[in-house]
C-alpha cells in the first residue's frame, strides 16, 4: 500500500515500486484521484460548516495527486519491471483511467462503500471490486 505516500514525487513513487519489486512484494497499490473528482461542488454539502479542514485537505490532495499522464507513466514503469499494480478509484474519472490502464481489479476506499453512484460506475467495468 503506497497510497499517496509518494507525496506527489514521481521519482519517489517509482523508487517505491522498484524497492517493492526487489524485495519480493507481490503487488503494489496506489490511490488514483482527480482534483475535480474529489472536490467538485456537487459532492460538497454547502450547508455543512466544515471550517478550515476542507481547505487543508484540498491543499494536501493538490500536492499529492498524480494527473492522468503521470498515472499512466507510473503504470508504464510498473509494467516495464513486471510489478503488478492496481489502485483505489476515488471518482468516475479515476475509475475510467484505471480501466484504460488495464487494472485487474478495483479497490474502493472504505469511505466510498456507501457511494452507490461510484460503485455502480465501477461495477459496469466488469472487474473484481475489493474494499
mmCIF file of C-alpha atoms in Angstrom:
data_model
loop_
_atom_site.group_PDB
_atom_site.id
_atom_site.type_symbol
_atom_site.label_atom_id
_atom_site.label_comp_id
_atom_site.label_asym_id
_atom_site.label_seq_id
_atom_site.Cartn_x
_atom_site.Cartn_y
_atom_site.Cartn_z
ATOM 1 C CA UNK A 1 0.000 0.000 0.000
ATOM 2 C CA UNK A 2 1.718 3.109 -1.235
ATOM 3 C CA UNK A 3 -1.472 5.150 -1.415
ATOM 4 C CA UNK A 4 -0.254 8.696 -1.808
ATOM 5 C CA UNK A 5 2.851 8.323 0.362
ATOM 6 C CA UNK A 6 4.942 9.373 -2.625
ATOM 7 C CA UNK A 7 3.933 12.952 -1.752
ATOM 8 C CA UNK A 8 3.396 13.789 -5.406
ATOM 9 C CA UNK A 9 7.015 12.957 -6.279
ATOM 10 C CA UNK A 10 7.234 10.714 -9.363
ATOM 11 C CA UNK A 11 10.839 9.780 -8.649
ATOM 12 C CA UNK A 12 9.889 8.592 -5.158
ATOM 13 C CA UNK A 13 6.832 6.708 -6.474
ATOM 14 C CA UNK A 14 8.997 4.833 -8.976
ATOM 15 C CA UNK A 15 11.560 4.087 -6.283
ATOM 16 C CA UNK A 16 8.827 2.609 -4.090
ATOM 17 C CA UNK A 17 7.718 0.395 -6.980
ATOM 18 C CA UNK A 18 11.301 -0.697 -7.643
ATOM 19 C CA UNK A 19 12.005 -1.468 -3.980
ATOM 20 C CA UNK A 20 8.733 -3.405 -3.658
ATOM 21 C CA UNK A 21 9.724 -5.463 -6.702
ATOM 22 C CA UNK A 22 13.275 -6.155 -5.467
ATOM 23 C CA UNK A 23 12.187 -7.310 -2.008
ATOM 24 C CA UNK A 24 9.565 -9.689 -3.367
ATOM 25 C CA UNK A 25 6.304 -7.832 -2.809
ATOM 26 C CA UNK A 26 3.571 -9.468 -4.914
ATOM 27 C CA UNK A 27 1.586 -6.375 -5.880
ATOM 28 C CA UNK A 28 1.654 -2.641 -5.211
ATOM 29 C CA UNK A 29 -1.344 -0.336 -4.727
ATOM 30 C CA UNK A 30 -1.687 3.391 -5.165
ATOM 31 C CA UNK A 31 -4.597 5.836 -4.947
ATOM 32 C CA UNK A 32 -5.817 7.405 -8.142
ATOM 33 C CA UNK A 33 -7.520 10.680 -7.519
ATOM 34 C CA UNK A 34 -8.502 13.605 -9.660
ATOM 35 C CA UNK A 35 -8.842 17.031 -8.147
ATOM 36 C CA UNK A 36 -12.152 17.653 -9.885
ATOM 37 C CA UNK A 37 -13.428 14.205 -8.992
ATOM 38 C CA UNK A 38 -12.714 14.755 -5.310
ATOM 39 C CA UNK A 39 -13.663 18.378 -4.958
ATOM 40 C CA UNK A 40 -16.413 19.090 -7.439
ATOM 41 C CA UNK A 41 -19.152 21.140 -5.726
ATOM 42 C CA UNK A 42 -21.853 18.508 -6.233
ATOM 43 C CA UNK A 43 -20.064 16.278 -3.700
ATOM 44 C CA UNK A 44 -19.841 19.000 -1.046
ATOM 45 C CA UNK A 45 -22.742 19.872 1.220
ATOM 46 C CA UNK A 46 -22.860 23.663 1.045
ATOM 47 C CA UNK A 47 -24.842 23.772 4.308
ATOM 48 C CA UNK A 48 -22.201 21.816 6.192
ATOM 49 C CA UNK A 49 -19.833 24.014 8.171
ATOM 50 C CA UNK A 50 -16.550 22.191 7.635
ATOM 51 C CA UNK A 51 -14.262 25.085 8.514
ATOM 52 C CA UNK A 52 -10.574 25.041 7.602
ATOM 53 C CA UNK A 53 -10.429 21.236 7.341
ATOM 54 C CA UNK A 54 -11.650 21.210 3.730
ATOM 55 C CA UNK A 55 -9.033 23.769 2.721
ATOM 56 C CA UNK A 56 -6.265 21.675 4.299
ATOM 57 C CA UNK A 57 -7.495 18.502 2.580
ATOM 58 C CA UNK A 58 -7.667 20.278 -0.767
ATOM 59 C CA UNK A 59 -4.110 21.535 -0.353
ATOM 60 C CA UNK A 60 -2.930 18.040 0.586
ATOM 61 C CA UNK A 61 -4.611 16.464 -2.434
ATOM 62 C CA UNK A 62 -3.288 19.144 -4.777
ATOM 63 C CA UNK A 63 0.223 18.324 -3.548
ATOM 64 C CA UNK A 64 -0.016 14.530 -3.656
ATOM 65 C CA UNK A 65 -2.201 13.564 -6.582
ATOM 66 C CA UNK A 66 -0.812 12.496 -9.919
ATOM 67 C CA UNK A 67 -2.515 13.812 -13.036
ATOM 68 C CA UNK A 68 -3.662 11.271 -15.654
ATOM 69 C CA UNK A 69 -0.445 11.457 -17.697
ATOM 70 C CA UNK A 70 1.601 10.944 -14.536
ATOM 71 C CA UNK A 71 -0.565 7.982 -13.542
ATOM 72 C CA UNK A 72 -0.019 6.494 -17.000
ATOM 73 C CA UNK A 73 3.741 6.968 -16.558
ATOM 74 C CA UNK A 74 3.637 5.267 -13.154
ATOM 75 C CA UNK A 75 1.722 2.264 -14.502
ATOM 76 C CA UNK A 76 4.008 2.073 -17.547
ATOM 77 C CA UNK A 77 7.034 1.906 -15.242
ATOM 78 C CA UNK A 78 5.483 -0.808 -13.058
ATOM 79 C CA UNK A 79 4.633 -2.829 -16.163
ATOM 80 C CA UNK A 80 8.175 -2.384 -17.552
ATOM 81 C CA UNK A 81 9.659 -4.009 -14.461
ATOM 82 C CA UNK A 82 6.842 -6.591 -14.240
ATOM 83 C CA UNK A 83 5.480 -5.292 -10.951
ATOM 84 C CA UNK A 84 1.721 -5.911 -10.674
ATOM 85 C CA UNK A 85 -0.034 -2.654 -9.855
ATOM 86 C CA UNK A 86 -3.572 -1.550 -9.071
ATOM 87 C CA UNK A 87 -5.162 1.418 -7.387
ATOM 88 C CA UNK A 88 -8.066 2.813 -5.434
ATOM 89 C CA UNK A 89 -10.626 4.505 -7.651
ATOM 90 C CA UNK A 90 -11.945 7.598 -5.907
ATOM 91 C CA UNK A 91 -14.250 9.015 -8.589
ATOM 92 C CA UNK A 92 -15.660 8.290 -12.052
ATOM 93 C CA UNK A 93 -12.653 9.863 -13.761
ATOM 94 C CA UNK A 94 -10.125 7.794 -11.840
ATOM 95 C CA UNK A 95 -12.134 4.601 -12.407
ATOM 96 C CA UNK A 96 -12.191 5.275 -16.145
ATOM 97 C CA UNK A 97 -8.446 5.959 -16.193
ATOM 98 C CA UNK A 98 -7.679 2.801 -14.233
ATOM 99 C CA UNK A 99 -9.855 0.770 -16.576
ATOM 100 C CA UNK A 100 -7.967 2.266 -19.535
ATOM 101 C CA UNK A 101 -4.717 1.206 -17.841
ATOM 102 C CA UNK A 102 -5.969 -2.359 -17.540
ATOM 103 C CA UNK A 103 -6.079 -2.824 -13.786
ATOM 104 C CA UNK A 104 -7.077 -6.392 -12.894
ATOM 105 C CA UNK A 105 -9.407 -5.183 -10.124
ATOM 106 C CA UNK A 106 -10.705 -2.060 -8.455
ATOM 107 C CA UNK A 107 -10.176 -1.049 -4.850
ATOM 108 C CA UNK A 108 -12.861 1.109 -3.281
ATOM 109 C CA UNK A 109 -11.961 3.169 -0.221
ATOM 110 C CA UNK A 110 -13.878 2.423 2.956
ATOM 111 C CA UNK A 111 -15.350 5.922 2.924
ATOM 112 C CA UNK A 112 -16.823 5.215 -0.532
ATOM 113 C CA UNK A 113 -18.544 1.954 0.355
ATOM 114 C CA UNK A 114 -21.780 3.959 0.607
ATOM 115 C CA UNK A 115 -21.096 5.907 -2.604
ATOM 116 C CA UNK A 116 -23.619 3.979 -4.685
ATOM 117 C CA UNK A 117 -23.024 6.102 -7.776
ATOM 118 C CA UNK A 118 -19.298 5.308 -7.781
ATOM 119 C CA UNK A 119 -19.935 1.626 -7.023
ATOM 120 C CA UNK A 120 -22.395 1.342 -9.921
ATOM 121 C CA UNK A 121 -19.943 3.077 -12.254
ATOM 122 C CA UNK A 122 -17.086 0.758 -11.270
ATOM 123 C CA UNK A 123 -19.311 -2.337 -11.403
ATOM 124 C CA UNK A 124 -20.001 -1.613 -15.090
ATOM 125 C CA UNK A 125 -16.297 -2.259 -15.744
ATOM 126 C CA UNK A 126 -16.900 -5.992 -15.041
ATOM 127 C CA UNK A 127 -13.808 -6.477 -12.915
ATOM 128 C CA UNK A 128 -13.445 -7.622 -9.312
ATOM 129 C CA UNK A 129 -14.021 -4.953 -6.677
ATOM 130 C CA UNK A 130 -12.430 -5.046 -3.246
ATOM 131 C CA UNK A 131 -12.875 -2.876 -0.190
#
